[in-house]
Coordinates of C-alpha atoms in Angstrom, one line a residue:
M9 CA -64.8 -59.6 -29.7
A10 CA -62.2 -62.2 -29.4
V11 CA -59.4 -61.4 -27.1
P12 CA -55.9 -61.7 -29.2
G13 CA -53.4 -64.3 -29.0
P14 CA -50.0 -64.1 -28.2
Q15 CA -49.0 -63.7 -31.7
Q16 CA -50.9 -60.7 -32.4
I17 CA -49.6 -59.1 -29.5
Q18 CA -46.1 -59.9 -30.5
A19 CA -46.5 -58.3 -33.9
A20 CA -48.2 -54.9 -32.4
A21 CA -45.4 -54.5 -30.4
H22 CA -42.8 -54.7 -33.4
R23 CA -44.8 -52.0 -35.1
C24 CA -43.7 -49.5 -32.6
R25 CA -40.1 -48.0 -31.8
P26 CA -37.3 -50.9 -31.2
N27 CA -37.2 -50.2 -27.4
S28 CA -38.0 -52.8 -25.0
T29 CA -39.9 -50.9 -22.9
V30 CA -42.1 -49.2 -25.2
R31 CA -42.8 -52.6 -26.8
L32 CA -44.4 -53.8 -23.6
V33 CA -46.6 -50.6 -23.4
A34 CA -47.7 -51.1 -26.8
A35 CA -48.6 -54.5 -26.2
A36 CA -50.2 -54.1 -22.7
A37 CA -52.4 -51.3 -25.1
A38 CA -53.6 -53.4 -27.2
V39 CA -54.6 -56.2 -24.9
S40 CA -56.6 -53.5 -23.0
A41 CA -57.9 -52.3 -25.8
A42 CA -59.0 -55.6 -27.2
V43 CA -60.4 -56.4 -24.2
L44 CA -62.5 -53.4 -23.7
G45 CA -63.8 -53.6 -27.1
S46 CA -63.1 -50.1 -28.1
G47 CA -61.2 -51.1 -31.2
L48 CA -58.1 -48.8 -31.0
A49 CA -55.7 -51.8 -30.8
A50 CA -53.9 -50.5 -33.9
T51 CA -54.3 -46.7 -33.5
A52 CA -53.6 -45.6 -30.0
L53 CA -49.8 -46.1 -29.3
P54 CA -48.0 -44.5 -26.6
V55 CA -46.0 -41.7 -27.1
E56 CA -42.4 -42.2 -25.6
A57 CA -41.8 -40.2 -22.7
P58 CA -39.7 -36.9 -23.1
L59 CA -35.9 -37.1 -21.8
F60 CA -35.9 -34.4 -19.4
R61 CA -39.1 -34.0 -16.6
T62 CA -40.4 -30.6 -15.9
L63 CA -39.9 -29.9 -12.1
E64 CA -42.9 -28.2 -10.2
K65 CA -42.5 -24.9 -8.7
P66 CA -41.5 -25.0 -4.9
R67 CA -44.8 -23.9 -2.8
G68 CA -44.2 -20.7 -0.7
K69 CA -42.5 -17.3 -1.1
E70 CA -40.1 -17.2 -4.0
K71 CA -36.8 -15.9 -2.7
K72 CA -35.2 -13.2 -4.7
P73 CA -31.8 -13.3 -6.3
H74 CA -30.3 -11.2 -3.8
Q75 CA -31.6 -13.2 -1.2
L76 CA -29.6 -16.4 -2.0
P77 CA -26.9 -17.8 0.0
R78 CA -23.9 -16.7 -2.0
H79 CA -21.4 -19.1 -2.9
L80 CA -17.9 -19.4 -1.5
Y81 CA -16.2 -18.9 -4.8
E82 CA -18.7 -16.2 -6.2
R83 CA -17.8 -12.5 -6.9
H84 CA -17.7 -10.4 -3.9
P85 CA -21.3 -8.5 -3.4
W86 CA -21.3 -5.0 -4.4
P87 CA -22.2 -3.0 -1.5
E88 CA -25.6 -1.4 -1.7
K89 CA -24.5 1.9 0.3
E90 CA -21.3 3.5 1.0
P91 CA -19.5 1.5 3.9
A92 CA -17.7 3.9 6.5
L93 CA -14.1 3.4 7.9
L94 CA -13.3 3.2 11.6
E95 CA -13.7 6.1 13.7
S96 CA -9.7 6.3 14.1
I97 CA -6.7 4.8 12.5
P98 CA -5.8 1.6 14.8
G99 CA -3.2 2.4 17.6
D100 CA -4.7 5.7 18.9
V101 CA -1.9 7.6 17.0
E102 CA -4.0 10.6 16.5
K103 CA -4.1 11.9 19.8
P104 CA -2.3 15.0 19.6
L105 CA 1.6 15.1 21.4
E106 CA 1.7 17.5 24.4
K107 CA 4.6 19.4 22.2
E108 CA 1.7 19.9 19.3
E109 CA -0.5 21.0 22.1
I110 CA 1.8 23.7 23.4
I111 CA 3.0 25.1 20.1
R112 CA -1.1 25.4 19.3
D113 CA -1.4 27.4 22.2
R114 CA 1.4 29.8 21.7
L115 CA 0.2 30.2 18.4
R116 CA -3.3 31.1 19.3
H117 CA -2.2 33.6 21.8
K118 CA 0.0 35.2 19.3
K119 CA 3.1 34.6 21.2
K120 CA 6.6 33.0 19.8
V121 CA 7.4 29.6 18.9
T122 CA 11.2 29.1 18.9
D123 CA 13.0 27.2 15.9
E124 CA 13.8 24.3 18.3
S125 CA 10.4 23.6 19.4
W126 CA 9.3 23.4 15.3
E127 CA 12.0 21.1 14.3
D128 CA 11.9 18.8 17.3
L129 CA 8.7 17.9 16.9
I130 CA 8.8 17.2 12.8
T131 CA 11.8 15.1 13.9
V132 CA 9.7 12.9 15.8
F133 CA 7.1 12.2 12.9
S134 CA 9.6 12.3 10.2
N135 CA 11.7 9.6 11.9
R136 CA 7.9 7.5 13.2
A137 CA 7.2 7.8 9.3
R138 CA 10.4 5.9 8.2
N139 CA 10.1 3.1 11.0
E140 CA 8.9 0.2 8.9
I141 CA 9.0 -1.8 12.1
K142 CA 7.1 -0.4 14.9
W143 CA 4.6 1.4 12.8
M144 CA 2.1 -0.3 10.2
P145 CA 2.1 1.7 6.8
V146 CA -1.2 3.4 7.6
Q147 CA 0.5 4.9 10.6
R148 CA 3.1 5.9 9.2
R149 CA 1.3 8.0 6.3
H150 CA -0.5 9.6 9.2
F151 CA 3.2 10.6 11.0
L152 CA 4.2 12.0 7.6
Q153 CA 1.3 14.1 7.2
R154 CA 1.4 15.6 10.3
A155 CA 5.2 16.1 9.5
K156 CA 4.4 17.8 6.6
R157 CA 1.8 20.1 8.1
W158 CA 3.6 21.2 10.8
T159 CA 6.8 22.2 8.4
G160 CA 4.0 24.2 6.2
E161 CA 2.6 25.9 9.3
M162 CA 6.3 26.8 10.1
V163 CA 6.7 28.3 6.7
L164 CA 3.8 30.2 7.0
Q165 CA 4.5 31.6 10.4
D166 CA 7.7 33.4 8.5
R167 CA 10.2 30.8 9.8
E168 CA 12.1 28.8 7.4
P169 CA 13.2 24.9 8.4
S170 CA 16.9 24.3 8.5
Q171 CA 18.3 22.0 6.0
N172 CA 18.4 18.6 8.1
T173 CA 14.8 19.2 8.6
V174 CA 13.8 19.2 4.9
R175 CA 16.1 16.2 4.4
R176 CA 14.5 14.1 7.1
L177 CA 10.9 15.2 5.3
L178 CA 12.2 14.1 1.9
L179 CA 13.6 10.9 3.1
A180 CA 10.3 10.4 4.6
C181 CA 8.4 11.2 1.6
A182 CA 10.6 8.6 0.2
S183 CA 9.9 5.8 2.3
L184 CA 6.6 6.0 1.5
G185 CA 6.4 7.3 -1.9
D186 CA 4.8 10.5 -1.2
V187 CA 5.4 12.0 -4.7
S188 CA 3.7 15.3 -3.7
G189 CA 5.4 16.0 -0.7
A190 CA 8.5 15.3 -2.4
E191 CA 8.2 17.4 -5.4
W192 CA 6.6 20.2 -3.4
W193 CA 9.4 20.7 -0.8
M194 CA 12.0 20.1 -3.2
R195 CA 10.5 23.2 -5.5
W196 CA 11.2 24.9 -2.3
L197 CA 14.4 24.3 -1.9
L198 CA 15.2 25.6 -5.1
K199 CA 12.9 28.4 -5.1
T200 CA 14.6 30.0 -1.9
G201 CA 18.1 29.3 -2.6
R202 CA 18.7 26.3 -0.6
P203 CA 21.6 24.2 -1.8
A204 CA 20.2 21.1 -3.1
G205 CA 22.6 18.3 -3.4
R206 CA 23.4 14.5 -4.2
L207 CA 20.7 13.1 -1.0
E208 CA 17.9 15.6 -1.8
F209 CA 17.8 14.5 -5.3
N210 CA 17.9 10.8 -4.7
A211 CA 15.3 11.4 -2.0
V212 CA 12.9 12.4 -4.7
I213 CA 13.9 9.8 -7.3
D214 CA 13.5 7.4 -4.6
T215 CA 9.8 8.6 -3.9
Y216 CA 9.0 7.9 -7.6
G217 CA 10.6 4.5 -7.6
E218 CA 9.0 3.8 -4.3
E219 CA 5.5 4.8 -6.0
G220 CA 6.2 3.2 -9.1
L221 CA 6.7 6.0 -11.5
P222 CA 9.6 5.3 -14.0
R223 CA 9.3 8.4 -16.0
G224 CA 9.2 11.0 -12.9
A225 CA 12.2 8.8 -11.9
R226 CA 13.6 9.4 -14.8
G227 CA 12.9 12.7 -15.2
W228 CA 14.3 14.0 -11.8
M229 CA 17.6 12.2 -12.8
E230 CA 18.1 14.2 -15.7
R231 CA 17.2 17.4 -13.6
M232 CA 20.0 16.1 -11.6
E233 CA 22.6 16.1 -14.3
K234 CA 21.6 19.4 -15.5
A235 CA 22.3 20.7 -11.8
G236 CA 25.8 19.4 -12.4
L237 CA 25.5 16.4 -10.4
A238 CA 26.2 13.0 -11.6
P239 CA 23.6 10.4 -10.9
D240 CA 25.1 7.7 -8.5
A241 CA 24.2 4.6 -7.6
R242 CA 21.4 4.9 -5.5
S243 CA 19.7 7.1 -8.0
Y244 CA 19.9 4.1 -10.5
A245 CA 18.4 1.7 -7.6
A246 CA 15.5 3.8 -7.1
V247 CA 14.8 3.9 -11.1
I248 CA 14.8 -0.3 -10.8
K249 CA 12.6 -0.3 -7.9
S250 CA 10.0 1.6 -10.0
W251 CA 10.0 -0.7 -13.1
E252 CA 10.0 -3.3 -10.4
K253 CA 7.2 -1.7 -8.8
V254 CA 5.4 -2.2 -12.1
G255 CA 6.5 -5.7 -13.2
N256 CA 8.9 -4.7 -16.0
R257 CA 11.6 -6.9 -15.4
K258 CA 13.2 -6.4 -19.0
R259 CA 13.1 -2.6 -18.5
M260 CA 14.6 -3.0 -14.8
L261 CA 17.6 -5.2 -16.5
E262 CA 18.3 -2.6 -19.1
A263 CA 18.3 0.1 -16.2
L264 CA 21.2 -2.0 -14.7
R265 CA 22.8 -2.5 -17.4
Q266 CA 22.7 1.5 -18.2
M267 CA 24.1 1.4 -14.7
R268 CA 27.5 -0.4 -15.5
D269 CA 27.9 1.1 -18.7
A270 CA 28.0 4.7 -16.6
E271 CA 30.3 2.7 -14.4
S272 CA 32.8 1.6 -17.1
R273 CA 32.9 4.9 -18.4
G274 CA 33.8 7.0 -14.9
Q275 CA 30.3 8.6 -15.4
L276 CA 28.8 7.4 -12.0
G277 CA 28.4 9.5 -9.5
K278 CA 30.5 8.8 -6.0
P279 CA 27.9 7.5 -3.4
L280 CA 27.2 9.2 -0.1
D281 CA 27.9 5.9 1.7
P282 CA 29.7 2.9 0.2
R283 CA 27.2 0.3 1.1
D284 CA 25.1 2.6 -1.8
A285 CA 26.8 0.8 -4.1
A286 CA 24.9 -2.4 -3.6
S287 CA 21.3 -0.8 -3.7
P288 CA 20.7 -0.9 -7.5
Y289 CA 21.7 -4.9 -7.4
L290 CA 19.9 -5.4 -3.9
A291 CA 16.3 -3.5 -5.8
A292 CA 16.8 -6.5 -8.8
A293 CA 17.3 -9.2 -6.2
R294 CA 14.1 -8.2 -4.2
S295 CA 12.0 -8.9 -7.4
Y296 CA 13.4 -12.3 -7.6
V297 CA 12.6 -12.8 -3.7
D298 CA 8.6 -11.8 -4.3
V299 CA 8.2 -14.2 -6.8
A300 CA 10.1 -17.2 -4.7
D301 CA 13.0 -17.6 -7.1
A302 CA 15.8 -17.9 -4.6
P303 CA 18.3 -19.4 -6.8
R304 CA 18.6 -16.1 -8.9
A305 CA 18.4 -14.0 -6.1
I306 CA 21.4 -15.6 -4.1
A307 CA 23.0 -15.4 -7.1
I308 CA 23.0 -11.3 -7.5
L309 CA 24.2 -11.5 -3.8
K310 CA 26.7 -13.7 -4.1
H311 CA 27.9 -11.3 -7.0
L312 CA 28.1 -8.5 -4.6
Q313 CA 30.5 -10.5 -2.1
A314 CA 32.4 -11.2 -4.9
Q315 CA 32.9 -8.3 -5.9
G316 CA 34.0 -6.9 -2.2
I317 CA 30.9 -4.6 -2.1
P318 CA 30.1 -3.9 1.4
L319 CA 26.7 -5.3 2.2
S320 CA 23.9 -3.6 4.4
H321 CA 21.8 -5.6 6.8
E322 CA 19.5 -5.1 4.2
A323 CA 21.2 -7.7 1.7
H324 CA 21.0 -10.1 4.8
L325 CA 17.2 -9.7 5.2
L326 CA 16.7 -10.2 1.2
R327 CA 18.4 -13.9 1.6
L328 CA 16.5 -14.5 4.8
E329 CA 13.2 -13.9 3.0
A330 CA 13.9 -15.7 -0.1
H331 CA 14.6 -18.8 1.8
L332 CA 11.7 -18.2 3.6
R333 CA 9.7 -17.7 0.2
T334 CA 11.0 -21.0 -1.2
P335 CA 8.3 -23.8 -1.3
G336 CA 8.4 -26.7 1.1
P337 CA 10.3 -29.6 -0.5
R338 CA 12.9 -27.1 -2.0
Q339 CA 13.8 -25.4 1.8
S340 CA 17.1 -25.5 3.4
M341 CA 16.4 -25.7 7.0
K342 CA 20.2 -25.4 7.3
E343 CA 20.2 -22.2 5.3
I344 CA 17.4 -20.8 6.8
E345 CA 19.1 -20.8 10.2
H346 CA 22.4 -19.6 9.1
A347 CA 20.5 -16.6 7.3
F348 CA 18.4 -15.8 10.5
R349 CA 21.7 -15.7 12.5
D350 CA 23.4 -13.3 9.9
V351 CA 20.6 -10.7 10.0
I352 CA 21.3 -10.6 13.6
H353 CA 24.6 -10.6 13.8
H354 CA 24.8 -7.9 11.2
G355 CA 21.4 -5.7 13.0
P356 CA 21.6 -2.0 13.3
R357 CA 22.4 -0.8 16.3
G358 CA 21.3 2.0 18.5
K359 CA 22.8 4.1 21.2
D360 CA 25.1 2.4 23.6
N361 CA 25.5 -0.2 21.2
K362 CA 22.1 -1.7 21.8
R363 CA 20.6 -3.9 19.1
M364 CA 17.6 -2.3 17.5
P365 CA 14.5 -4.5 15.8
V366 CA 15.1 -5.7 12.3
L367 CA 12.5 -8.1 11.4
N368 CA 8.9 -6.7 10.8
F369 CA 6.3 -9.1 12.7
E370 CA 5.3 -10.7 9.4
L371 CA 8.9 -12.0 8.8
Y372 CA 8.9 -12.8 12.4
Q373 CA 6.0 -14.9 12.2
M374 CA 7.2 -16.9 9.0
C375 CA 10.9 -17.5 10.5
E376 CA 9.2 -19.0 13.7
N377 CA 6.6 -21.2 11.9
T378 CA 9.4 -22.3 9.5
I379 CA 12.1 -23.2 11.8
G380 CA 9.8 -24.4 14.9
R381 CA 8.8 -22.6 18.1
S382 CA 11.5 -24.6 20.0
R383 CA 14.3 -24.8 17.8
F384 CA 13.8 -21.1 17.3
V385 CA 13.7 -20.1 21.2
D386 CA 17.3 -22.2 21.0
I387 CA 18.5 -20.4 18.5
L388 CA 17.5 -16.8 20.0
E389 CA 19.0 -18.2 23.5
E390 CA 22.5 -18.9 21.6
L391 CA 22.4 -15.6 20.3
G392 CA 21.4 -14.1 23.9
V393 CA 18.5 -12.1 22.3
E394 CA 14.8 -11.8 23.4
K395 CA 12.1 -11.0 21.2
Q396 CA 11.8 -7.6 22.0
D397 CA 15.2 -7.0 20.5
V398 CA 14.3 -9.0 16.9
T399 CA 11.2 -7.4 16.3
A400 CA 8.2 -4.8 17.5
S401 CA 4.8 -5.7 18.1
P402 CA 2.7 -2.6 16.2
R403 CA 0.5 -0.9 18.3
G404 CA -3.3 -1.3 17.4
E405 CA -2.2 -4.9 15.2
S406 CA -5.3 -6.4 16.1
D407 CA -7.7 -3.8 14.8
M408 CA -6.0 -3.6 11.6
K409 CA -7.9 -6.7 10.2
D410 CA -11.1 -4.5 10.8
W411 CA -9.2 -1.5 9.1
D412 CA -8.0 -3.2 6.1
H413 CA -11.6 -4.9 5.4
A414 CA -13.4 -1.2 5.4
V415 CA -11.1 0.4 3.1
L416 CA -11.8 -2.9 1.0
M417 CA -15.2 -2.2 1.2
R418 CA -15.0 1.5 0.1
A419 CA -12.9 0.6 -2.7
I420 CA -15.3 -1.6 -4.2
W421 CA -18.1 1.0 -3.5
S422 CA -16.2 4.1 -5.3
K423 CA -16.1 4.3 -8.8
E424 CA -13.3 6.3 -9.1
T425 CA -10.9 4.9 -11.7
G426 CA -7.3 5.0 -11.5
R427 CA -6.8 7.8 -14.1
R428 CA -7.5 10.0 -10.6
V429 CA -4.7 8.8 -9.2
L430 CA -2.3 9.5 -11.8
M431 CA -3.7 12.6 -12.9
R432 CA -4.1 14.1 -9.6
K433 CA -3.0 17.5 -8.6
N434 CA -0.1 18.5 -6.0
E435 CA -1.9 18.1 -2.5
D436 CA 0.6 20.0 -0.7
A437 CA 0.4 22.8 -3.1
Q438 CA -3.6 22.7 -2.6
W439 CA -3.2 22.7 1.2
F440 CA -1.1 26.0 1.2
E441 CA -3.6 27.9 -1.1
T442 CA -6.4 26.9 1.4
K443 CA -4.6 28.2 4.3
L444 CA -2.8 31.6 2.6
Q445 CA -6.9 32.1 1.4
G446 CA -8.2 31.4 4.9
R447 CA -5.7 33.5 6.3
Q448 CA -6.1 36.9 4.3
G449 CA -9.5 38.0 6.0
A450 CA -12.6 39.4 5.0
V451 CA -12.7 42.4 2.5
M452 CA -14.9 45.5 3.2
G453 CA -17.6 45.3 0.8
E454 CA -19.5 48.5 -1.5
I455 CA -21.8 49.6 0.5
E456 CA -24.9 52.3 -0.9
T457 CA -25.6 55.2 0.9
G458 CA -27.6 54.5 3.8
Y459 CA -28.1 50.9 2.9
R460 CA -26.4 48.0 3.7
M461 CA -26.7 45.8 0.3
P462 CA -27.3 42.2 0.7
L463 CA -25.8 39.6 -1.3
E464 CA -28.1 38.2 -3.7
D465 CA -28.8 34.6 -1.9
G466 CA -29.7 36.9 1.0
S467 CA -26.7 36.1 3.2
L468 CA -24.6 38.4 4.8
P469 CA -21.4 39.9 3.8
E470 CA -18.0 37.9 4.4
W471 CA -17.0 40.9 7.0
M472 CA -20.0 41.0 8.8
T473 CA -19.9 37.0 10.0
L474 CA -18.0 35.5 12.4
T475 CA -14.7 33.5 11.2
M476 CA -13.8 30.1 12.2
P477 CA -11.3 29.8 14.8
E478 CA -8.2 29.2 13.0
T479 CA -6.5 25.8 13.3
Y480 CA -2.8 25.2 13.3
G481 CA -0.6 22.3 12.2
Y482 CA -3.4 19.9 10.8

C-alpha cells in the first residue's frame, strides 16, 4: 500500500475537531495506519483527553478524618470525653482561714460562738468579693459563696446577723450579679420584720442589672415603690445597666429618659450619696466605651460636668478607658496622659489617707503599652506614686489561663442550654433545705414483734446507721 502524501495527511487532519493538538495526533495516526497497512486511517481517530485527571490513591494506610491535621481557622474540635477542671481555684484561695477553723472547732464541741466572731468572718469574705482590683472574678465568686454559707450557718444556729452584715452581703451579691443570694436574703429581711430601706432595695435591683435581667430589675423597682420608697438615680442606673448588658441601647436610652421625666415631675428619690446622681449617665457611657465610641462617651461626661454633678473616680476611669480603646490613628496621647493623671489624683484613699489601687491589671497594662514604658515611669515619678499604689497583681494570675481553658472545654462538652440558667431555682433556698433535712436526725422505724424488718433493698434503716459528720459553713 502506498504511503499517503502531504495533501492526504492534511485532509485527514481537517476532518477532526478544530484543535491543533488533535489535528497533529490525527495526522500521525493516519500515517501510522498507512505504513502498517492496517487500513484504519479513516476510522480509528483518537478521542480528546478529559479535562480533569483522575489521581491515584496514595499508597499506605489511609488516615481517618479525625486524624487529619486541623486547619488554623477550622471549628474547635469537640472533646471526646468530659474535660476535668483544675484541682483548685488559682491563687490558693480555698485554704480555710484561722477564724474559720476556730468557729468550726467550737461548733463541733457544742461551744458558744460570739456574734462578733461570726460577723468579722462574714465581713472579710464580703469585702473580698467586692474588691475588683485585688481578686479575679472566679476568686470573688468563691469568697461570696463562703460569706453566704457562714451567714446561713449563723441563722441555722439560731443567731441573727446584724443589719450591717446583711447589707455587706447584699452589696457583695450586687457586685457579682448573684441573684439567688440577693433574693433570698432580701426575703429573709422582709420575713423577719427587719427594715428594708433604699440601700437594700437598690442592692437587689443592681444585682439584676449586673446579671443583665431587666424584667427582674423592673419588678423589684415596683416593689420598692409599693414599700413607699421612690426609686432614685441608682435604681434607674441598675435598669439602664441591665439593658446595656443585653445590648439593647434603645431601651437603655428609654430608661434614661424615664428617669429624667421622673426628675422633672419631682418623683425621683433623693440619693444616699450625692455622687449617685451621675450613676445612670455613667451606665449609659459604659455602653459607648465598650465599643470604642469615645466621642459619645466623653459627651455624656461633659454633660455631667456642665450640670455640676459631683463625679466619682468611676467617671475618670471611664474617660481613661474610652481614650485607650480608641483606634490608633484617632488616639490622642495628650488626652490619655491627662486622663491617667486625673484617675490617680481622684483615686480612693484608705486609712491614714493612703492611696488605694484604682486600676485593674488589664487596664494598667493598656496604659503602659499605649503611653510607652519609659514615659509611663516618668509620669509615675512626677505624681509621686509607685506601681503598688496604682494597681495590684491578682494572686494566681499565672494559672488563670489554664483555668479559663478548662472552663471553656467543659462548656463545649456540656449539652445544657441557656434555659437552665434562666429558669434555675434559688440555690440558697436549696442549700438551707438540705442543711435542715440533714440536721433533723433519724426517725425510729416500725418494728414487728421480735423481728427487725429490713428495707426492701436489703439496707439497714437510717436509725441503725452511723451518720456522716456535720460540716459547718460550706
